[in-house]
GROMACS .gro file of C-alpha atoms in nm:
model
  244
    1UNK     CA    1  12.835  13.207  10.499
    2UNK     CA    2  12.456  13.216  10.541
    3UNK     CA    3  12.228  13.238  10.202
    4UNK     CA    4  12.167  13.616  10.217
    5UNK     CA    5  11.798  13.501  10.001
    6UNK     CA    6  11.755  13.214  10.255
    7UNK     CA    7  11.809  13.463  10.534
    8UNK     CA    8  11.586  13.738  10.323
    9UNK     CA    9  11.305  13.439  10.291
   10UNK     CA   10  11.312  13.399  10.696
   11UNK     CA   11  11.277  13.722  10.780
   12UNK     CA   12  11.001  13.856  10.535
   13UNK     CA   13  10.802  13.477  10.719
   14UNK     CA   14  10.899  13.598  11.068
   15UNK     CA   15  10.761  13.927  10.990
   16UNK     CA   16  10.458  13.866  10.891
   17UNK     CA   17  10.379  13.670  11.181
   18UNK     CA   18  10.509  13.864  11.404
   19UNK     CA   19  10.332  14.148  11.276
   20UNK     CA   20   9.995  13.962  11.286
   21UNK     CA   21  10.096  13.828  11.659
   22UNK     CA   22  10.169  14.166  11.810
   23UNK     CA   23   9.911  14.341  11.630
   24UNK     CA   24   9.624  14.104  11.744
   25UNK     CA   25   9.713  14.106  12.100
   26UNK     CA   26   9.691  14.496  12.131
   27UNK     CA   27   9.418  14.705  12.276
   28UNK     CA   28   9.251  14.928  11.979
   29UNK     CA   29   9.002  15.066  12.226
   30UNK     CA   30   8.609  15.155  12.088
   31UNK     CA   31   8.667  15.390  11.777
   32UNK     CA   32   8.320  15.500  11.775
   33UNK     CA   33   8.378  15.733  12.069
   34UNK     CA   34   8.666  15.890  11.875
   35UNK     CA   35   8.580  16.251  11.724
   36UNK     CA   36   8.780  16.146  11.413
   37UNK     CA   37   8.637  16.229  11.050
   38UNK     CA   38   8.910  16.053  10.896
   39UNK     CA   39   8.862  15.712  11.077
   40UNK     CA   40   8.681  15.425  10.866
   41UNK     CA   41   8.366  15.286  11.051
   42UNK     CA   42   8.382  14.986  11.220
   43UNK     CA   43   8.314  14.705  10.982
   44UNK     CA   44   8.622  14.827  10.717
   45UNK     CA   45   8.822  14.655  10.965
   46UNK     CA   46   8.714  14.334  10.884
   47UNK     CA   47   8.937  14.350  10.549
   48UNK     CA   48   9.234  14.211  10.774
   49UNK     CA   49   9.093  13.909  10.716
   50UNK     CA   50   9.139  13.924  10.350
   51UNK     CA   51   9.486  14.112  10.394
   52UNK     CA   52   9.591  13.869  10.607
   53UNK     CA   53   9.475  13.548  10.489
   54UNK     CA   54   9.709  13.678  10.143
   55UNK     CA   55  10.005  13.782  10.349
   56UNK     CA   56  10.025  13.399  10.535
   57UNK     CA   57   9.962  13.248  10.211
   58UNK     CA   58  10.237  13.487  10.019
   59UNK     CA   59  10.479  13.383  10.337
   60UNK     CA   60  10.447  13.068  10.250
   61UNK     CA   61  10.484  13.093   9.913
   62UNK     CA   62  10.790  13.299   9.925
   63UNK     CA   63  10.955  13.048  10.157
   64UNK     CA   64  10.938  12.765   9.920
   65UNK     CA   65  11.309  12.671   9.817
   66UNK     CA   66  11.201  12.679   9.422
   67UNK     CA   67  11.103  13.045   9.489
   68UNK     CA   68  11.443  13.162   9.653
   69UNK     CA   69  11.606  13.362   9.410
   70UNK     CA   70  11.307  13.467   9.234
   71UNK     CA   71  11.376  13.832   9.121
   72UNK     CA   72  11.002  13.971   9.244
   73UNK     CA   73  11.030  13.824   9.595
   74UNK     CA   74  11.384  13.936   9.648
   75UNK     CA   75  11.265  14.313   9.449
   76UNK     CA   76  10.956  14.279   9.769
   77UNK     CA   77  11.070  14.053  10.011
   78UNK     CA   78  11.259  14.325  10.294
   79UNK     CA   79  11.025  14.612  10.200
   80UNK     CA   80  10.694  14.412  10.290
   81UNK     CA   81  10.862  14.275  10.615
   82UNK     CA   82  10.935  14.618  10.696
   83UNK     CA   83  10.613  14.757  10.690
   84UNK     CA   84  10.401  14.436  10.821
   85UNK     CA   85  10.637  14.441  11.075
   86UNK     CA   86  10.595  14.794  11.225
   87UNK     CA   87  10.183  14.736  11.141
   88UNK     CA   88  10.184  14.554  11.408
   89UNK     CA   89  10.352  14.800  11.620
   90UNK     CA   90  10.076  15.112  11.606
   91UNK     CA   91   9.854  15.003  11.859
   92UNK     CA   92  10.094  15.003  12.122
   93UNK     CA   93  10.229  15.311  12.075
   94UNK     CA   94   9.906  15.490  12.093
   95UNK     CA   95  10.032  15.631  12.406
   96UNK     CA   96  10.320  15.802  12.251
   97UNK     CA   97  10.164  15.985  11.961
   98UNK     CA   98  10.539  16.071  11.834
   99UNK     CA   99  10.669  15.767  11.808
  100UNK     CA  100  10.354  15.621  11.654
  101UNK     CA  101  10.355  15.887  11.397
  102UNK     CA  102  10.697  15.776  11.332
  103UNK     CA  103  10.617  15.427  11.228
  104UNK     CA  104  10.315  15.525  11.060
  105UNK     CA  105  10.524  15.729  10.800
  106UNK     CA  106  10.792  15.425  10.825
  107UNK     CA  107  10.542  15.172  10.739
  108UNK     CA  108  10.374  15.371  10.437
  109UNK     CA  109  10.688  15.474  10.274
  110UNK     CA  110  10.811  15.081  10.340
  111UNK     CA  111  10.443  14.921  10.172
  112UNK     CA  112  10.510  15.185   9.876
  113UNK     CA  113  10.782  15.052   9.804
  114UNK     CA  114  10.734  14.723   9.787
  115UNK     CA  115  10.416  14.810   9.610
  116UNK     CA  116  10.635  14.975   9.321
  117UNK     CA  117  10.879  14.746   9.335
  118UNK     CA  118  10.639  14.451   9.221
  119UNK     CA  119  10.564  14.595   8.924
  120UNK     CA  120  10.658  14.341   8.636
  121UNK     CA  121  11.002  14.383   8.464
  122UNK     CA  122  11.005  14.185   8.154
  123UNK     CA  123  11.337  14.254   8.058
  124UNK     CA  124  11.505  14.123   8.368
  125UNK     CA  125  11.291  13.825   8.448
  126UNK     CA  126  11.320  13.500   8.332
  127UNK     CA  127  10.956  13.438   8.314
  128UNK     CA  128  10.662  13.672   8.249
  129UNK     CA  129  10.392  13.680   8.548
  130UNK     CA  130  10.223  13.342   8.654
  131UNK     CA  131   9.931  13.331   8.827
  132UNK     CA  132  10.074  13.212   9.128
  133UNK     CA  133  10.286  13.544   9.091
  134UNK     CA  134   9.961  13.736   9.113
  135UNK     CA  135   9.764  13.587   9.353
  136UNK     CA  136  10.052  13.516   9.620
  137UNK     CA  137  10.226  13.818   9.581
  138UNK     CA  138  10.082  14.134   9.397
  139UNK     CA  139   9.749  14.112   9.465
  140UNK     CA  140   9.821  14.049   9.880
  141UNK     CA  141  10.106  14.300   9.906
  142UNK     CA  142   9.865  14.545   9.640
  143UNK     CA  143   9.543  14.465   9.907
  144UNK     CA  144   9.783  14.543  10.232
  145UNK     CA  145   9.963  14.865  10.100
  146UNK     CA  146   9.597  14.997   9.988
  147UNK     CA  147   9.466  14.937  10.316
  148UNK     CA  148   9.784  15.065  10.450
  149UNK     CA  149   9.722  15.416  10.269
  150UNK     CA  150   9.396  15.480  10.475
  151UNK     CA  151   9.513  15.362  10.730
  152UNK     CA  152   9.788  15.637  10.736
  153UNK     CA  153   9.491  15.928  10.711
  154UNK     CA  154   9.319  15.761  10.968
  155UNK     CA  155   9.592  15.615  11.242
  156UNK     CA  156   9.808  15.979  11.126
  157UNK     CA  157   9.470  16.156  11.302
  158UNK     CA  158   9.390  15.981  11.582
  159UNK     CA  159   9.814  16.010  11.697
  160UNK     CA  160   9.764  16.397  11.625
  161UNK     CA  161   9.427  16.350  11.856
  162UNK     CA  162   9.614  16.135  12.123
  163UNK     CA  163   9.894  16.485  12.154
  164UNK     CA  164   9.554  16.748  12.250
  165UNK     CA  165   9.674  16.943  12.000
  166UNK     CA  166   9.349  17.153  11.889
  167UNK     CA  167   9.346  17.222  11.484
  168UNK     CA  168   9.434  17.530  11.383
  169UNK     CA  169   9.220  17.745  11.140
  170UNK     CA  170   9.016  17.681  10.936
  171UNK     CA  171   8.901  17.374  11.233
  172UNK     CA  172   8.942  16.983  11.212
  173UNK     CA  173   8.650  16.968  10.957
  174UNK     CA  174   8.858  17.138  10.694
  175UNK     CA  175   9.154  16.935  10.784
  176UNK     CA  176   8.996  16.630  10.798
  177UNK     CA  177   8.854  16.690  10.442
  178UNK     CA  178   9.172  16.827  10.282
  179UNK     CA  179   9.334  16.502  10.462
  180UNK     CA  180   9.079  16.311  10.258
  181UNK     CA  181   9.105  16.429   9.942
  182UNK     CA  182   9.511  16.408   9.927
  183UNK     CA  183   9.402  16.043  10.033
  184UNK     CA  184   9.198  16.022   9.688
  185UNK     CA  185   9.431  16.225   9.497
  186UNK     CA  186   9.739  16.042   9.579
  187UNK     CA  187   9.585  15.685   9.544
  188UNK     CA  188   9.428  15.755   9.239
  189UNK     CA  189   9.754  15.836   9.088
  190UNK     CA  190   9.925  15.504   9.227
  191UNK     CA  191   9.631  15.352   9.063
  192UNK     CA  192   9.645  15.530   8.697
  193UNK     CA  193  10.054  15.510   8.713
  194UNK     CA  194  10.140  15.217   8.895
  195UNK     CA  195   9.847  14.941   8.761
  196UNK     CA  196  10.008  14.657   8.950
  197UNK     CA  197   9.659  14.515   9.085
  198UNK     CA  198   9.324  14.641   9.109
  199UNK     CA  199   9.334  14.491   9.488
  200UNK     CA  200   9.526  14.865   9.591
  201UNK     CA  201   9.228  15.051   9.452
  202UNK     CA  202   8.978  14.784   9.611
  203UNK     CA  203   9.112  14.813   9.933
  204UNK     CA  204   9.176  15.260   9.932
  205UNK     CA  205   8.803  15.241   9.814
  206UNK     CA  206   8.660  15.003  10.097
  207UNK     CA  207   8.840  15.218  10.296
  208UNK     CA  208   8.679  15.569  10.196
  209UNK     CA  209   8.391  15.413  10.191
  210UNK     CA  210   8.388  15.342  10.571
  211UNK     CA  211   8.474  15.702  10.598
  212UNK     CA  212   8.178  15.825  10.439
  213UNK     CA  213   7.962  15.584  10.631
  214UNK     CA  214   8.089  15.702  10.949
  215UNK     CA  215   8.060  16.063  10.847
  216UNK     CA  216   7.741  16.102  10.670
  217UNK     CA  217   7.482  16.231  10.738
  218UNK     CA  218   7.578  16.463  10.973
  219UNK     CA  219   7.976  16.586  10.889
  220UNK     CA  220   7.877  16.640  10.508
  221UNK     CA  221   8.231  16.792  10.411
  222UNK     CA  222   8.476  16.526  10.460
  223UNK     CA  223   8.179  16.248  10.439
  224UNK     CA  224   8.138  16.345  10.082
  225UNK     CA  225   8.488  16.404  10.025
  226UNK     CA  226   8.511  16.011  10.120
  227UNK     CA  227   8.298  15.891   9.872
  228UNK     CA  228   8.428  16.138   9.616
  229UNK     CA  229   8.792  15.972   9.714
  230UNK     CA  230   8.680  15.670   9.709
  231UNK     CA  231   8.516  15.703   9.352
  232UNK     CA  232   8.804  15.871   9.220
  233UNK     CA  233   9.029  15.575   9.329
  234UNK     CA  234   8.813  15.314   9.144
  235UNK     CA  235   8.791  15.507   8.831
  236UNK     CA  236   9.143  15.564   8.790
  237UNK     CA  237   9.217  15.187   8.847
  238UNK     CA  238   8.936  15.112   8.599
  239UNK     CA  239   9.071  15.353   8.295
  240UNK     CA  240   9.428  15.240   8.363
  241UNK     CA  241   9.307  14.860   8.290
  242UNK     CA  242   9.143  14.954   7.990
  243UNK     CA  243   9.447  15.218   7.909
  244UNK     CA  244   9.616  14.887   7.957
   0.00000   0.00000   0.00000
């Protein structure tokens, strides 16, 4: 009978890569014609390379035979396959706004988890948290499921665009800026409850930022809201550490 771990420990690999794979090879089309006020500007994007440079190395990592029935990666491991996995699937489903809104929600309810999940438990554990612990595993999966959350707002908008749906009252300003600051309100709570790494605040903030870039100075509302957001998410993760 197959090693349910060894089989857990190829699948979280295969996911990741095949995440990365299909997700490179789709078509993500020029974002700066989109009338989005919830989409990052262009250069946020660039913190794939981070996210993804963490995720290969945590794939490895996890794969190693020592690290096979280590209680964090088996807490993780399905979770974070689950939602890399389906990453990679939003760009080509941009044609069918319901299904992509589908594995939008499926993805940020699957990064959460495995987000939570990592959370030390000292009681359970044989060992208390290593570097290697943080750097391999929190800190990428913490970077990825920050990213993730803006990504939700933003991808979450442009599927609702995709439909022609026209936003009710009070218009797609107001929207966008309520969207923005449930953003900020949510992640600053995963940040002040859930202090797993500071790299889930980093990322929502980089995020928010490009939002306000792309926004200001001519949509004020949700462009401030942004940077607001943003702020709020930092400063939460900053008086949790030193709650901490």
């Amino acid at each position: 009978m197959p090693d349910p771990d060894v089989i857990r420990q190829i699948a979280t690999a295969s996911a990741i890569s095949g995440g990365f794979l299909v997700g490179v090879s789709g078509d993500y089309g020029d974002g700066t014609t989109s009338p989005s006020m919830v989409l990052p500007a262009g250069y946020s994007f660039s913190i794939w390379t981070p996210i993804y440079a963490g995720l290969f190395s945590h794939a490895i990592y996890q794969a190693l035979p020592a690290q096979r029935r280590d209680p964090l990666l088996r807490r993780t491991g399905y979770p974070l396959a689950c939602a890399v996995g389906l990453s990679g699937f939003w760009v080509w489903t941009q044609d069918i706004p319901g299904l992509e809104l589908c594995l939008i929600a499926a993805t940020t309810a699957a990064a959460l988890t495995a987000y939570v999940r990592a959370a030390p438990e000292q009681h359970s554990e044989a060992k208390p948290e290593s570097t290697r612990d943080r750097w391999l595993v929190r800190i990428p999966l913490a970077m990825f499921s920050g990213w993730i959350t803006v990504a939700t707002v933003a991808g979450g908008a442009e599927a609702i665009i995709a439909t022609g749906l026209r936003a009710p009252w009070p218009g797609a300003e107001a929207w966008s800026t309520a969207a923005l600051a449930a953003a900020g309100g949510a992640a600053s709570a995963i940040a002040w409850l859930r202090p797993i790494s500071s790299a889930y605040a980093g990322a929502v903030a980089w995020g928010l930022a490009g939002v306000a870039v792309r926004n200001l100075p001519k949509r004020t509302r949700p462009g401030v809201t942004a940077a607001l957001a943003g702020a709020a998410v930092a400063l939460a993760a900053i008086a949790s550490t030193r709650r901490r």
